Short mmCIF file of C-alpha atoms in Angstrom, two decimals:
data_model
loop_
_atom_site.label_atom_id
_atom_site.label_comp_id
_atom_site.label_asym_id
_atom_site.label_seq_id
_atom_site.Cartn_x
_atom_site.Cartn_y
_atom_site.Cartn_z
CA MET A 1 -3.68 -14.91 26.22
CA THR A 2 -0.40 -15.42 25.00
CA GLN A 3 0.44 -15.46 21.49
CA LYS A 4 2.43 -18.78 20.61
CA THR A 5 3.70 -18.66 17.13
CA LEU A 6 4.36 -22.39 15.71
CA PRO A 7 7.28 -23.18 13.24
CA ALA A 8 5.52 -23.24 10.04
CA GLU A 9 3.76 -20.10 11.05
CA ARG A 10 7.23 -18.34 11.90
CA ALA A 11 8.91 -19.40 8.50
CA THR A 12 5.69 -18.40 6.30
CA MET A 13 5.70 -15.02 8.26
CA THR A 14 9.49 -14.42 7.92
CA PHE A 15 8.77 -14.76 4.02
CA VAL A 16 5.96 -12.69 4.03
CA PHE A 17 7.76 -10.00 5.73
CA LEU A 18 10.50 -10.47 3.31
CA THR A 19 8.38 -10.37 0.50
CA ILE A 20 6.60 -7.26 1.38
CA PHE A 21 9.80 -5.40 2.61
CA LEU A 22 11.71 -6.16 -0.45
CA GLY A 23 8.67 -5.58 -2.91
CA TRP A 24 8.01 -1.94 -1.60
CA VAL A 25 11.71 -0.86 -1.54
CA GLY A 26 11.39 -1.87 -5.18
CA PHE A 27 8.58 -0.22 -6.19
CA SER A 28 9.22 3.05 -3.99
CA LEU A 29 12.64 3.28 -5.14
CA PRO A 30 12.01 4.91 -8.56
CA PHE A 31 9.61 7.49 -6.74
CA PRO A 32 12.10 10.20 -7.01
CA VAL A 33 13.21 9.49 -10.42
CA PHE A 34 9.76 9.24 -11.96
CA GLY A 35 8.42 12.70 -11.61
CA PRO A 36 11.98 14.36 -13.09
CA LEU A 37 12.04 11.93 -15.99
CA PHE A 38 8.90 13.54 -17.36
CA LEU A 39 8.98 17.13 -15.77
CA THR A 40 12.90 17.77 -16.38
CA GLN A 41 13.97 18.88 -19.67
CA ASP A 42 17.42 17.38 -19.31
CA ALA A 43 15.95 13.82 -18.74
CA PRO A 44 16.09 11.57 -21.51
CA LEU A 45 12.56 10.34 -21.71
CA LEU A 46 10.94 13.10 -23.82
CA ASP A 47 11.50 15.72 -26.32
CA PRO A 48 13.23 18.79 -24.51
CA ALA A 49 10.88 20.84 -26.86
CA MET A 50 7.51 19.61 -25.30
CA GLY A 51 5.57 22.07 -22.92
CA ASP A 52 5.27 21.99 -19.50
CA SER A 53 1.35 21.29 -19.56
CA ALA A 54 1.88 18.25 -21.91
CA ARG A 55 4.73 16.84 -19.85
CA ALA A 56 2.25 17.09 -16.87
CA GLN A 57 -0.41 15.23 -18.54
CA LEU A 58 1.79 12.42 -19.56
CA LEU A 59 3.18 12.13 -16.10
CA GLY A 60 -0.60 11.95 -14.79
CA LEU A 61 -0.94 9.11 -17.42
CA GLY A 62 2.06 7.10 -16.13
CA LEU A 63 1.02 7.39 -12.48
CA ALA A 64 -2.43 6.03 -13.15
CA LEU A 65 -1.64 3.35 -15.03
CA TYR A 66 -0.09 1.61 -12.02
CA PRO A 67 -3.20 1.87 -9.59
CA LEU A 68 -5.17 0.70 -12.69
CA GLY A 69 -2.89 -2.33 -12.78
CA GLN A 70 -3.17 -3.12 -9.08
CA ILE A 71 -6.92 -2.81 -9.14
CA ILE A 72 -7.28 -5.48 -11.95
CA GLY A 73 -4.13 -7.42 -10.51
CA SER A 74 -5.28 -7.86 -6.91
CA ALA A 75 -8.77 -9.19 -7.63
CA LEU A 76 -7.64 -11.69 -10.47
CA LEU A 77 -4.68 -12.78 -8.67
CA GLY A 78 -6.13 -12.94 -5.17
CA ARG A 79 -9.09 -15.35 -6.72
CA ALA A 80 -6.71 -17.37 -8.35
CA SER A 81 -4.61 -18.21 -5.63
CA ASP A 82 -7.72 -19.63 -3.81
CA ARG A 83 -8.37 -22.21 -6.94
CA PHE A 84 -4.52 -22.82 -7.99
CA GLY A 85 -2.65 -22.39 -4.68
CA ARG A 86 -0.85 -19.45 -3.22
CA ARG A 87 2.97 -20.45 -4.20
CA ARG A 88 2.01 -21.08 -7.93
CA THR A 89 -0.10 -17.91 -8.25
CA LEU A 90 2.48 -15.80 -6.03
CA MET A 91 5.39 -16.79 -8.50
CA VAL A 92 3.19 -15.78 -11.72
CA ALA A 93 2.46 -12.41 -9.85
CA LEU A 94 6.26 -11.79 -9.10
CA MET A 95 7.27 -12.67 -12.87
CA LEU A 96 4.50 -9.91 -13.85
CA THR A 97 6.34 -7.64 -11.51
CA ILE A 98 9.75 -8.44 -12.73
CA LEU A 99 8.48 -8.04 -16.35
CA GLY A 100 6.91 -4.79 -15.58
CA SER A 101 10.23 -3.28 -14.17
CA VAL A 102 12.08 -4.53 -17.07
CA LEU A 103 9.95 -2.70 -19.59
CA LEU A 104 10.11 0.42 -17.43
CA ALA A 105 13.98 0.17 -17.41
CA PHE A 106 13.90 -0.31 -21.40
CA GLY A 107 11.50 2.30 -21.84
CA VAL A 108 13.78 4.83 -19.93
CA MET A 109 16.91 3.88 -21.91
CA ALA A 110 15.39 3.79 -25.34
CA SER A 111 13.52 7.04 -24.47
CA TRP A 112 10.04 5.18 -25.51
CA VAL A 113 7.32 6.53 -23.48
CA THR A 114 4.78 3.90 -24.61
CA LEU A 115 6.83 0.98 -23.36
CA LEU A 116 7.55 2.83 -19.97
CA PHE A 117 3.65 3.08 -19.68
CA LEU A 118 3.27 -0.51 -20.66
CA GLY A 119 5.79 -1.31 -18.05
CA ARG A 120 4.11 0.70 -15.43
CA PHE A 121 0.80 -1.26 -16.07
CA VAL A 122 2.32 -4.64 -15.93
CA ALA A 123 3.99 -3.85 -12.71
CA GLY A 124 0.74 -2.86 -11.43
CA LEU A 125 -0.78 -6.25 -12.08
CA GLY A 126 1.89 -7.93 -10.28
CA GLU A 127 1.24 -6.00 -7.29
CA GLY A 128 -1.73 -8.24 -6.81
CA SER A 129 1.07 -10.27 -5.00
CA ILE A 130 0.48 -8.01 -1.62
CA ALA A 131 -3.44 -10.08 -1.81
CA ILE A 132 -1.73 -13.20 -1.93
CA VAL A 133 0.82 -12.81 0.92
CA GLN A 134 -1.99 -11.39 2.85
CA SER A 135 -3.59 -14.62 2.17
CA LEU A 136 -0.71 -16.74 3.17
CA ALA A 137 -0.72 -14.57 6.55
CA SER A 138 -4.43 -15.62 7.08
CA ASP A 139 -3.76 -19.30 6.09
CA VAL A 140 -1.00 -19.74 8.88
CA SER A 141 -2.49 -17.72 11.67
CA THR A 142 -4.71 -18.59 14.76
CA PRO A 143 -7.28 -16.10 16.00
CA ASP A 144 -4.86 -15.10 18.44
CA THR A 145 -2.05 -14.37 16.10
CA LYS A 146 -3.80 -13.09 12.79
CA ALA A 147 -3.92 -9.45 13.99
CA ARG A 148 -0.14 -9.60 14.91
CA ASN A 149 0.87 -10.96 11.51
CA PHE A 150 -1.17 -8.58 9.70
CA ALA A 151 0.51 -5.35 11.85
CA LEU A 152 3.81 -7.15 10.47
CA ILE A 153 2.73 -6.54 6.78
CA GLY A 154 2.05 -3.04 7.87
CA ILE A 155 5.31 -2.56 9.49
CA ALA A 156 7.04 -4.33 6.37
CA MET A 157 5.35 -1.67 3.89
CA ASP A 158 6.06 1.13 6.17
CA LEU A 159 10.02 0.32 6.41
CA GLY A 160 10.10 -0.35 2.94
CA PHE A 161 8.57 2.98 1.95
CA VAL A 162 11.32 4.53 3.90
CA VAL A 163 14.41 2.62 2.50
CA GLY A 164 12.97 2.61 -0.96
CA PRO A 165 12.78 6.49 -1.77
CA LEU A 166 15.78 7.27 0.22
CA ALA A 167 18.11 5.17 -2.07
CA GLY A 168 16.40 6.00 -5.10
CA GLY A 169 17.07 9.84 -3.99
CA ALA A 170 20.39 9.17 -3.88
CA VAL A 171 20.90 7.30 -7.07
CA LEU A 172 18.92 10.19 -8.90
CA GLY A 173 21.17 12.93 -7.03
CA ASP A 174 24.31 11.08 -8.44
CA VAL A 175 23.04 10.69 -11.94
CA SER A 176 20.48 13.72 -12.50
CA ALA A 177 23.08 16.21 -13.74
CA GLY A 178 23.79 15.96 -17.53
CA ALA A 179 23.71 11.88 -17.36
CA ASP A 180 22.51 9.43 -20.12
CA ALA A 181 19.70 7.48 -20.53
CA THR A 182 21.05 4.44 -18.93
CA HIS A 183 22.06 6.09 -15.64
CA TRP A 184 18.55 7.53 -15.50
CA ALA A 185 17.11 3.82 -15.67
CA LEU A 186 19.56 2.79 -12.95
CA PRO A 187 16.85 2.60 -10.17
CA PHE A 188 14.74 0.77 -12.17
CA TRP A 189 17.13 -1.95 -12.82
CA ILE A 190 17.86 -2.09 -9.20
CA ALA A 191 14.40 -2.56 -8.42
CA THR A 192 14.12 -5.61 -10.81
CA ILE A 193 17.06 -7.12 -8.98
CA LEU A 194 15.29 -6.58 -5.80
CA PHE A 195 12.05 -8.43 -7.52
CA ALA A 196 13.94 -11.32 -8.88
CA VAL A 197 15.18 -11.84 -5.26
CA ASN A 198 11.78 -12.18 -4.10
CA PHE A 199 11.26 -14.53 -6.87
CA LEU A 200 13.75 -17.00 -5.70
CA LEU A 201 12.71 -16.66 -2.21
CA VAL A 202 9.48 -18.32 -2.97
CA PRO A 203 10.84 -22.06 -3.25
CA VAL A 204 13.24 -21.27 -0.43
CA PHE A 205 10.25 -20.87 2.09
CA LEU A 206 7.16 -22.23 0.38
CA LYS A 207 7.75 -25.84 -0.36
CA HIS A 208 4.18 -26.77 -1.10
CA ASN A 209 1.33 -25.11 -3.16
CA ARG A 210 -0.93 -24.25 -0.42
CA VAL A 211 -4.51 -24.54 -1.57
CA PRO A 212 -7.52 -24.97 0.96
CA ALA A 213 -8.13 -28.52 1.62
CA PRO A 214 -11.39 -29.80 0.25
CA GLU A 215 -13.31 -30.09 3.56
CA ILE A 216 -12.42 -26.61 4.12
CA ARG A 217 -13.65 -25.58 0.80
CA SER A 218 -16.95 -27.27 1.12
CA GLY A 219 -17.58 -25.53 4.67
CA GLY A 220 -18.60 -22.03 5.12
CA GLU A 221 -20.32 -19.91 2.55
CA TYR A 222 -18.89 -16.51 1.29
CA ARG A 223 -21.88 -14.06 1.17
CA PRO A 224 -21.07 -10.73 -0.58
CA ALA A 225 -23.51 -9.18 1.57
CA THR A 226 -21.50 -9.73 4.56
CA VAL A 227 -18.38 -8.42 2.86
CA MET A 228 -19.66 -5.28 1.24
CA PRO A 229 -20.20 -3.20 4.57
CA LEU A 230 -16.62 -3.80 5.44
CA MET A 231 -15.42 -2.75 2.07
CA LEU A 232 -17.09 0.62 2.45
CA VAL A 233 -15.35 0.76 5.95
CA SER A 234 -11.91 0.08 4.16
CA PHE A 235 -12.62 2.62 1.61
CA CYS A 236 -13.33 5.39 4.08
CA THR A 237 -10.26 4.48 5.95
CA PHE A 238 -7.97 4.20 3.10
CA TRP A 239 -9.58 7.43 1.61
CA SER A 240 -8.27 9.06 4.97
CA ILE A 241 -5.03 7.58 4.88
CA MET A 242 -4.01 8.25 1.54
CA THR A 243 -5.38 11.90 1.77
CA PHE A 244 -2.92 12.43 4.77
CA PHE A 245 0.05 10.65 2.85
CA ASP A 246 -0.59 12.67 -0.39
CA PHE A 247 -0.96 16.08 0.82
CA PHE A 248 0.87 16.77 4.08
CA PRO A 249 3.86 17.27 1.60
CA VAL A 250 1.41 19.46 -0.43
CA TYR A 251 0.46 21.42 2.51
CA PHE A 252 3.83 21.97 3.52
CA VAL A 253 5.05 23.39 0.61
CA GLN A 254 1.72 25.52 -0.07
CA VAL A 255 1.80 27.02 3.54
CA TYR A 256 5.58 26.86 4.65
CA GLY A 257 7.65 26.49 1.48
CA THR A 258 8.98 23.57 2.56
CA GLU A 259 12.19 22.36 0.43
CA PRO A 260 12.05 18.79 -1.11
CA THR A 261 14.59 17.71 0.96
CA TRP A 262 13.01 18.27 4.10
CA LEU A 263 9.81 16.73 2.78
CA GLY A 264 11.70 13.53 2.28
CA VAL A 265 13.23 13.64 5.77
CA ASN A 266 9.59 14.46 7.38
CA ALA A 267 8.23 11.59 5.50
CA ALA A 268 11.03 9.01 6.67
CA LEU A 269 10.29 10.39 10.32
CA LEU A 270 6.83 9.62 9.81
CA SER A 271 7.64 5.90 9.79
CA VAL A 272 8.73 6.01 13.45
CA PRO A 273 5.49 6.29 15.04
CA LEU A 274 3.83 3.98 12.06
CA VAL A 275 6.08 1.19 13.19
CA ALA A 276 5.90 1.83 16.90
CA ALA A 277 1.85 1.43 16.50
CA GLY A 278 2.32 -1.74 14.59
CA LEU A 279 4.38 -3.42 17.42
CA VAL A 280 1.29 -2.74 19.67
CA VAL A 281 -1.85 -3.30 17.53
CA GLY A 282 -1.83 -7.12 17.18
CA ARG A 283 -2.44 -7.15 21.28
CA LEU A 284 -4.88 -4.21 21.03
CA VAL A 285 -7.08 -6.08 18.41
CA GLY A 286 -6.92 -9.15 20.82
CA ARG A 287 -8.20 -7.26 23.68
CA LEU A 288 -10.82 -5.03 22.03
CA GLY A 289 -11.88 -6.64 18.91
CA ALA A 290 -11.28 -5.47 15.11
CA ARG A 291 -14.33 -3.38 15.01
CA ARG A 292 -13.71 -1.29 18.04
CA VAL A 293 -9.97 -0.89 16.81
CA ALA A 294 -11.33 0.42 13.08
CA VAL A 295 -13.68 2.87 15.52
CA LEU A 296 -10.54 4.14 17.73
CA ALA A 297 -8.61 4.42 14.16
CA PHE A 298 -11.32 6.67 12.72
CA ILE A 299 -11.26 8.69 15.84
CA LEU A 300 -7.71 9.30 15.74
CA MET A 301 -7.25 10.38 12.13
CA GLY A 302 -10.17 12.50 12.36
CA ALA A 303 -8.94 14.35 15.49
CA GLY A 304 -5.44 14.35 14.32
CA GLN A 305 -6.04 15.90 11.06
CA LEU A 306 -8.21 18.64 12.74
CA ALA A 307 -5.37 19.34 14.93
CA PHE A 308 -3.12 19.10 12.03
CA LEU A 309 -5.07 22.15 10.48
CA GLN A 310 -4.53 24.29 13.84
CA ALA A 311 -0.67 24.09 13.88
CA THR A 312 0.73 27.63 13.18
CA ASP A 313 4.33 26.29 12.44
CA GLU A 314 6.20 23.30 10.99
CA LEU A 315 7.32 21.69 14.24
CA ALA A 316 3.86 22.45 16.18
CA HIS A 317 2.44 19.54 13.40
CA ILE A 318 4.33 16.90 14.93
CA PRO A 319 1.96 15.91 17.85
CA ALA A 320 -0.72 15.84 15.41
CA ILE A 321 1.22 13.78 13.11
CA ILE A 322 2.03 11.26 15.52
CA VAL A 323 -1.78 10.73 16.39
CA ILE A 324 -2.55 10.52 12.63
CA ALA A 325 0.06 7.81 11.95
CA VAL A 326 -0.89 5.59 15.29
CA GLY A 327 -4.53 5.74 13.44
CA ILE A 328 -2.93 4.71 10.14
CA THR A 329 -1.85 1.81 11.51
CA PHE A 330 -4.62 0.98 13.56
CA GLY A 331 -7.07 1.33 10.48
CA GLN A 332 -4.72 -0.76 8.03
CA THR A 333 -4.66 -3.79 10.62
CA ALA A 334 -8.25 -3.73 11.97
CA THR A 335 -9.91 -3.64 8.57
CA SER A 336 -7.81 -6.29 7.25
CA VAL A 337 -8.69 -8.43 10.10
CA LEU A 338 -12.29 -7.53 9.76
CA VAL A 339 -12.50 -8.51 6.13
CA SER A 340 -10.10 -11.95 6.42
CA ASP A 341 -12.29 -12.89 9.48
CA ALA A 342 -15.82 -12.39 7.49
CA VAL A 343 -14.97 -15.38 5.20
CA PRO A 344 -14.02 -18.88 5.19
CA SER A 345 -10.70 -20.28 4.37
CA HIS A 346 -11.33 -21.01 0.51
CA ALA A 347 -12.38 -17.10 -0.12
CA GLN A 348 -9.42 -15.58 1.50
CA GLY A 349 -7.60 -14.93 -1.63
CA ARG A 350 -10.58 -13.55 -3.51
CA VAL A 351 -11.87 -11.33 -0.63
CA LEU A 352 -8.59 -9.92 0.22
CA GLY A 353 -7.89 -9.43 -3.38
CA LEU A 354 -10.97 -7.19 -3.68
CA TYR A 355 -10.06 -5.61 -0.37
CA ARG A 356 -6.82 -4.58 -1.94
CA SER A 357 -8.54 -3.23 -5.34
CA VAL A 358 -10.97 -1.25 -3.01
CA THR A 359 -8.03 0.38 -0.94
CA VAL A 360 -6.30 1.32 -4.38
CA MET A 361 -9.58 2.86 -5.62
CA ALA A 362 -9.64 4.62 -2.40
CA ALA A 363 -6.48 6.09 -3.09
CA VAL A 364 -7.36 7.15 -6.33
CA VAL A 365 -10.16 9.00 -5.04
CA ALA A 366 -8.69 10.73 -2.47
CA ALA A 367 -5.78 12.13 -4.98
CA LEU A 368 -8.54 13.43 -7.46
CA VAL A 369 -10.58 14.83 -4.70
CA GLY A 370 -7.91 16.11 -2.76
CA GLY A 371 -6.10 17.66 -5.88
CA TRP A 372 -9.50 19.53 -6.70
CA LEU A 373 -9.58 20.55 -3.14
CA THR A 374 -6.25 21.78 -2.37
CA SER A 375 -6.52 24.10 -5.49
CA MET A 376 -9.19 26.23 -3.54
CA ALA A 377 -7.49 26.03 0.34
CA PRO A 378 -4.61 23.71 1.43
CA GLY A 379 -6.63 22.63 4.47
CA PHE A 380 -9.62 21.23 2.21
CA PRO A 381 -8.51 17.89 1.63
CA PHE A 382 -7.99 17.39 5.45
CA MET A 383 -11.29 18.58 6.43
CA MET A 384 -12.68 16.26 3.92
CA ALA A 385 -10.91 13.53 5.48
CA VAL A 386 -12.27 14.30 8.79
CA LEU A 387 -15.96 13.75 7.08
CA VAL A 388 -14.95 10.52 5.56
CA CYS A 389 -13.82 9.27 8.87
CA GLY A 390 -17.15 10.01 10.49
CA ALA A 391 -18.85 8.18 7.58
CA GLY A 392 -16.60 5.22 8.37
CA VAL A 393 -17.35 5.20 12.18
CA GLY A 394 -21.43 5.19 10.94
CA PHE A 395 -20.73 2.34 8.60
CA LEU A 396 -19.08 0.25 11.66
CA TYR A 397 -22.22 0.45 13.48
CA LEU A 398 -24.21 -1.20 10.45
CA PRO A 399 -25.97 -4.21 11.82
CA ALA A 400 -23.99 -6.41 9.36
CA ILE A 401 -20.99 -5.30 11.08
CA ARG A 402 -21.97 -5.36 14.47
CA ARG A 403 -23.16 -8.84 14.21
CA ALA A 404 -19.76 -9.99 12.84
CA PRO A 405 -17.66 -12.26 15.20
CA GLN A 406 -14.77 -9.95 17.12
#
């Protein structure tokens, strides 16, 4: 069946793509700066006399505050968008993101780590905006276009995550040697500008405060028992995804001693199969159904990570990385479609917010478990991810999911 896009849907999805892309560029732009701020003695944030262990502990706390904010913000803002409307709630979320970025920048400039931590948490709260724009995509999508539109969100994230670190690395490369605190804060100020542009786009593209109509709100029931198995599937999907994203650079360093510059290039090249798969996954979901594509995603990720461990040099990993990347895109899109299709319109924000919180919790678990496993052997995190993929396939064959519409 031909997928036709209506003008209103096209305008909304243009906004969704721009919002996600700019948001992820802004979110990832300070990545190359954040670690050196804590670990480099020449950086202005901490006392130069502070030991390496204390620096690493503070960095870990700073990294953890962002996903903590995401977990809380996604659930609260997603639910609020169902009650108060997408436009109004999205503007609140973007204001939180701007505030968090400003606090981060001032924290660096003032060498005030507590203010930086507060900014990190507030910025995480604002990242609940992703659940809102996913709800917007669901609101305007037809059954034929939903998978394609959700795949577009994944493409925007992938592209943003490539542009952001490359730009941030370029800025850090210019200012890291003997630079003052103002220069170290520059990536955070650039991110703030991008978040402000996002905020200004809202009234341009969203003329109305979209709230599910009363007749829709009264129809259909949201049953948590229907959604919980899908959240287990999503948890397994993102555990496997984040294991690969977090630990393939660690594996390359541990096994091959790969230099940081080449790790950045490898991460950028990974976006090619991610984006390519995003261009076809919508049609694949239309043909096979979201559940079958989710099964395929687990197979590709599991088989790919097993093949990744069999490679004997850096170039030999490329075929396995391509297979894993395709599985990642398939899994991201299929799980979001499964979750969205399981609930009525008036619960989209609430459930997609919960979905976002679950994916962040999976990322935290993947990092903690993977960090423990990699201390024993570089390949152990990937072996765990293979087992998680197997569990995910099992969850997909639970009766509650098999009865869900495809």
